[in-house]
Amino acid sequence: MAKVAIIGQGYVGLTIAAFASKANKVVGLDSNQKVVDRLNQGISHIEGVDSAALKAAISSGSYEATTNGADIADAEIVVIAVPTPLDKDRKPDLSFIESACKTIAKNIKHPVLVINESTSFPGTIRNVIKPLIYKLSLKKFEHEYAISPERVDPGRIDWDQKNTPRLYAGLTPSASKRTHEFYSTFCDNLVEVSSPEVAEAAKLFENTFRQVNIALVNEFAQIAHALGISVHETLEAANTKPYGFMKFNPSAGVGGHCIPVDPSYLAHVAESLGVPATFIERANEVNLEMSKYVVSRVAADNGGSLKGKKVQVIGVSYKPNVADTRETPAELVIEGLKRVGAEVTWHDDVVGTWHGQDSSALGGSEIAIVVTLHDVVDKKAVLASATYVFDTTGKLPGAKGL
Ligand SMILES: NC(=O)c1ccc[n+]([C@@H]2O[C@H](COP(=O)([O-])OP(=O)(O)OC[C@H]3O[C@@H](n4cnc5c(N)ncnc54)[C@H](O)[C@@H]3O)[C@@H](O)[C@H]2O)c1
């Protein structure tokens, strides 16, 4: 049973903590006191992490949460699972990683294995994390370093930490071996690659593949509409091909911490090497512009102007069945509606509270735009909630939409 510290107890960190604590002693360090207090009461804030299992892990002594860096002092393995957002210029913001490195340097007093699970550009473990911990540490320990990028899909139950293949690579053979030992305590399928850079790049490419294909289908949705054919029927038709085609669905845009963000990490590294990242940049633009397209379609169907019209946006999380609103396209749709003078409300019982405002009751507007459709939502009630309903999800038969 290894002593493991996991820095960051959000979607990734808490999910790993829940699995790792079945066979290891885990300390979950998070800078958010509220999150830590609730975790120590056995209340999970992450879809897919069961509060009952969390309580059981706490009672058996295999899990505790803390805000105190000193509590990770006796860890043998430290996993970094902190945010890696973009800054205001859409460039990688490694400030959370830097802060996690500071915590490690300050509190760890013996050699440990440091594993990074936060998504970042190739070279992060070798050229950023390792030298920074070394620089910030008063005593210069020979820590070992590895990368194992996270593939969790919050809310998903068919693919979890146990059965999703996990990439990993250490900076040294010994780091790789220890990383394998740790993850094999809860993951059945470990795939070693030849260098941390390959693992880091693979993670970015996985999400870039999704970003580019989503942009392509979003562009195609606009072409299909201009042609006067159903994009969904056409995609279903294309999907009858048993090879060489993979179906992606059009939407109001992309959201979450991964698809709108990770490709820009790849574009950043490409730029620094003097290589154009044309597809990535254009895909990003197409996805960001989808909100404008949705607003223009709704306006066109409603006399050409939404000025003074009451519009309700239904579903504001970035994908169904989660409460996560990070980078949600609903935000851009709402901004676009307000820009053209619409009076906007939003409804989402799964999200509940957003930007300090509670979800309004369903209905009460002449126009509704469905951005995200949770499974728990009553489709008939949505269809009846306004005289005109525009669906961006393709899951609401009877509504207008993409
Ligand atoms: N959410 C996903 O589906 C997903 C999937 C794969 C990879 N990732 C990657 O995993 C990383 C973490 O993402 P997430 O979704 O778990 O983020 P999150 O925002 O859900 O959680 C991050 C947590 O880290 C805490 N934190 C921030 N800085 C800290 C610090 N210095 N010390 C201690 N705690 C700190 C925050 O309070 C927060 O609770 C990112 O790099 C992300 O790109 C996320």
PDB file of C-alpha atoms and ligand atoms in Angstrom, residues 6-16 28-33 35-36 39 45-46 66-67 80-85 95-103 116-120 149-154 203-204 207 256-259 261-262 265 318-319 324 326, ligand 1:
ATOM      1  CA  ILE A   6      -2.882  13.904  -5.174  1.00  0.00           C
ATOM      2  CA  ILE A   7      -2.649  17.655  -5.704  1.00  0.00           C
ATOM      3  CA  GLY A   8      -6.005  18.957  -6.995  1.00  0.00           C
ATOM      4  CA  GLN A   9      -9.267  17.243  -5.997  1.00  0.00           C
ATOM      5  CA  GLY A  10     -11.405  18.195  -8.977  1.00  0.00           C
ATOM      6  CA  TYR A  11     -12.739  16.067 -11.821  1.00  0.00           C
ATOM      7  CA  VAL A  12      -9.426  14.315 -12.377  1.00  0.00           C
ATOM      8  CA  GLY A  13      -7.813  14.315  -8.941  1.00  0.00           C
ATOM      9  CA  LEU A  14     -10.858  13.104  -7.021  1.00  0.00           C
ATOM     10  CA  THR A  15     -11.659  10.447  -9.608  1.00  0.00           C
ATOM     11  CA  ILE A  16      -8.137   9.020  -9.320  1.00  0.00           C
ATOM     12  CA  GLY A  28      -6.101  14.644  -1.517  1.00  0.00           C
ATOM     13  CA  LEU A  29      -4.655  18.159  -1.358  1.00  0.00           C
ATOM     14  CA  ASP A  30      -6.770  21.004  -2.670  1.00  0.00           C
ATOM     15  CA  SER A  31      -6.450  24.754  -2.228  1.00  0.00           C
ATOM     16  CA  ASN A  32     -10.237  25.142  -1.986  1.00  0.00           C
ATOM     17  CA  GLN A  33     -11.252  24.899   1.686  1.00  0.00           C
ATOM     18  CA  VAL A  35     -14.184  21.466  -1.418  1.00  0.00           C
ATOM     19  CA  VAL A  36     -11.932  19.893   1.215  1.00  0.00           C
ATOM     20  CA  LEU A  39     -14.884  15.843   0.905  1.00  0.00           C
ATOM     21  CA  HIS A  45     -18.735  17.125  -5.866  1.00  0.00           C
ATOM     22  CA  ILE A  46     -17.814  15.124  -8.961  1.00  0.00           C
ATOM     23  CA  THR A  66      -6.578  18.577   3.185  1.00  0.00           C
ATOM     24  CA  THR A  67      -5.621  22.126   2.309  1.00  0.00           C
ATOM     25  CA  ILE A  80      -0.389  16.537 -10.014  1.00  0.00           C
ATOM     26  CA  ALA A  81      -4.005  17.048 -11.182  1.00  0.00           C
ATOM     27  CA  VAL A  82      -4.469  20.814 -11.286  1.00  0.00           C
ATOM     28  CA  PRO A  83      -6.066  22.969 -14.000  1.00  0.00           C
ATOM     29  CA  THR A  84      -4.121  23.881 -17.136  1.00  0.00           C
ATOM     30  CA  PRO A  85      -6.256  26.642 -18.687  1.00  0.00           C
ATOM     31  CA  SER A  95       0.453  28.917 -13.061  1.00  0.00           C
ATOM     32  CA  PHE A  96      -1.466  26.106 -11.284  1.00  0.00           C
ATOM     33  CA  ILE A  97       1.247  23.599 -12.200  1.00  0.00           C
ATOM     34  CA  GLU A  98       3.876  26.035 -10.940  1.00  0.00           C
ATOM     35  CA  SER A  99       1.978  26.419  -7.689  1.00  0.00           C
ATOM     36  CA  ALA A 100       1.755  22.617  -7.307  1.00  0.00           C
ATOM     37  CA  CYS A 101       5.532  22.425  -7.895  1.00  0.00           C
ATOM     38  CA  LYS A 102       6.012  24.990  -5.121  1.00  0.00           C
ATOM     39  CA  THR A 103       3.913  22.861  -2.759  1.00  0.00           C
ATOM     40  CA  ASN A 116       1.796  14.669 -13.869  1.00  0.00           C
ATOM     41  CA  GLU A 117      -1.807  13.983 -14.948  1.00  0.00           C
ATOM     42  CA  SER A 118      -2.615  17.584 -15.891  1.00  0.00           C
ATOM     43  CA  THR A 119      -2.833  18.060 -19.642  1.00  0.00           C
ATOM     44  CA  SER A 120       0.012  20.127 -21.046  1.00  0.00           C
ATOM     45  CA  PRO A 149      -2.226  11.837 -19.050  1.00  0.00           C
ATOM     46  CA  GLU A 150      -5.787  11.586 -17.814  1.00  0.00           C
ATOM     47  CA  ARG A 151      -8.597  10.346 -20.046  1.00  0.00           C
ATOM     48  CA  VAL A 152     -11.526  10.517 -17.602  1.00  0.00           C
ATOM     49  CA  ASP A 153     -14.833  11.458 -19.218  1.00  0.00           C
ATOM     50  CA  PRO A 154     -16.907  12.806 -16.320  1.00  0.00           C
ATOM     51  CA  LYS A 203      -3.213  13.324 -25.057  1.00  0.00           C
ATOM     52  CA  LEU A 204      -3.241  16.625 -26.941  1.00  0.00           C
ATOM     53  CA  ASN A 207      -8.563  16.010 -28.032  1.00  0.00           C
ATOM     54  CA  GLY A 256     -15.385  21.775 -20.875  1.00  0.00           C
ATOM     55  CA  HIS A 257     -11.801  21.891 -19.762  1.00  0.00           C
ATOM     56  CA  CYS A 258     -10.438  19.792 -22.630  1.00  0.00           C
ATOM     57  CA  ILE A 259     -11.686  20.233 -26.212  1.00  0.00           C
ATOM     58  CA  VAL A 261      -8.356  24.252 -24.477  1.00  0.00           C
ATOM     59  CA  ASP A 262      -6.002  21.339 -25.213  1.00  0.00           C
ATOM     60  CA  TYR A 265      -1.553  23.782 -26.162  1.00  0.00           C
ATOM     61  CA  TYR A 318     -21.137  21.977 -21.663  1.00  0.00           C
ATOM     62  CA  LYS A 319     -22.472  18.458 -22.125  1.00  0.00           C
ATOM     63  CA  ASP A 324     -19.827  21.457 -15.434  1.00  0.00           C
ATOM     64  CA  ARG A 326     -16.566  25.514 -17.891  1.00  0.00           C
TER      65      ARG A 326
HETATM   66  N1  LIG B   1     -12.145  17.298 -16.517  1.00  0.00           N
HETATM   67  C1  LIG B   1     -11.800  16.419 -17.419  1.00  0.00           C
HETATM   68  O1  LIG B   1     -12.665  15.772 -18.007  1.00  0.00           O
HETATM   69  C2  LIG B   1     -10.339  16.151 -17.749  1.00  0.00           C
HETATM   70  C3  LIG B   1     -10.036  15.020 -18.504  1.00  0.00           C
HETATM   71  C4  LIG B   1      -8.708  14.750 -18.804  1.00  0.00           C
HETATM   72  C5  LIG B   1      -7.722  15.634 -18.385  1.00  0.00           C
HETATM   73  N2  LIG B   1      -8.045  16.746 -17.668  1.00  0.00           N
HETATM   74  C6  LIG B   1      -6.935  17.614 -17.226  1.00  0.00           C
HETATM   75  O2  LIG B   1      -6.726  17.395 -15.843  1.00  0.00           O
HETATM   76  C7  LIG B   1      -6.309  18.603 -15.203  1.00  0.00           C
HETATM   77  C8  LIG B   1      -7.244  18.918 -14.051  1.00  0.00           C
HETATM   78  O3  LIG B   1      -8.544  19.154 -14.573  1.00  0.00           O
HETATM   79  P1  LIG B   1      -9.840  19.016 -13.684  1.00  0.00           P
HETATM   80  O4  LIG B   1     -10.954  18.923 -14.636  1.00  0.00           O
HETATM   81  O5  LIG B   1      -9.664  17.966 -12.650  1.00  0.00           O
HETATM   82  O6  LIG B   1      -9.835  20.450 -12.969  1.00  0.00           O
HETATM   83  P2  LIG B   1     -10.798  20.913 -11.764  1.00  0.00           P
HETATM   84  O7  LIG B   1     -10.901  22.381 -11.874  1.00  0.00           O
HETATM   85  O8  LIG B   1     -12.037  20.084 -11.729  1.00  0.00           O
HETATM   86  O9  LIG B   1      -9.965  20.551 -10.473  1.00  0.00           O
HETATM   87  C9  LIG B   1      -8.751  21.134 -10.164  1.00  0.00           C
HETATM   88  C10 LIG B   1      -8.669  21.285  -8.662  1.00  0.00           C
HETATM   89  O10 LIG B   1      -7.350  21.695  -8.365  1.00  0.00           O
HETATM   90  C11 LIG B   1      -7.415  22.623  -7.291  1.00  0.00           C
HETATM   91  N3  LIG B   1      -6.168  23.384  -7.327  1.00  0.00           N
HETATM   92  C12 LIG B   1      -5.787  24.333  -8.206  1.00  0.00           C
HETATM   93  N4  LIG B   1      -4.528  24.713  -7.940  1.00  0.00           N
HETATM   94  C13 LIG B   1      -4.123  24.021  -6.862  1.00  0.00           C
HETATM   95  C14 LIG B   1      -2.923  23.977  -6.125  1.00  0.00           C
HETATM   96  N5  LIG B   1      -1.869  24.718  -6.456  1.00  0.00           N
HETATM   97  N6  LIG B   1      -2.850  23.152  -5.067  1.00  0.00           N
HETATM   98  C15 LIG B   1      -3.898  22.376  -4.719  1.00  0.00           C
HETATM   99  N7  LIG B   1      -5.076  22.362  -5.384  1.00  0.00           N
HETATM  100  C16 LIG B   1      -5.160  23.163  -6.457  1.00  0.00           C
HETATM  101  C17 LIG B   1      -8.675  23.406  -7.547  1.00  0.00           C
HETATM  102  O11 LIG B   1      -9.168  23.988  -6.360  1.00  0.00           O
HETATM  103  C18 LIG B   1      -9.618  22.313  -8.087  1.00  0.00           C
HETATM  104  O12 LIG B   1     -10.408  21.728  -7.067  1.00  0.00           O
HETATM  105  C19 LIG B   1      -6.283  19.652 -16.302  1.00  0.00           C
HETATM  106  O13 LIG B   1      -4.996  19.717 -16.831  1.00  0.00           O
HETATM  107  C20 LIG B   1      -7.228  19.087 -17.343  1.00  0.00           C
HETATM  108  O14 LIG B   1      -6.946  19.544 -18.638  1.00  0.00           O
HETATM  109  C21 LIG B   1      -9.331  17.007 -17.335  1.00  0.00           C
END
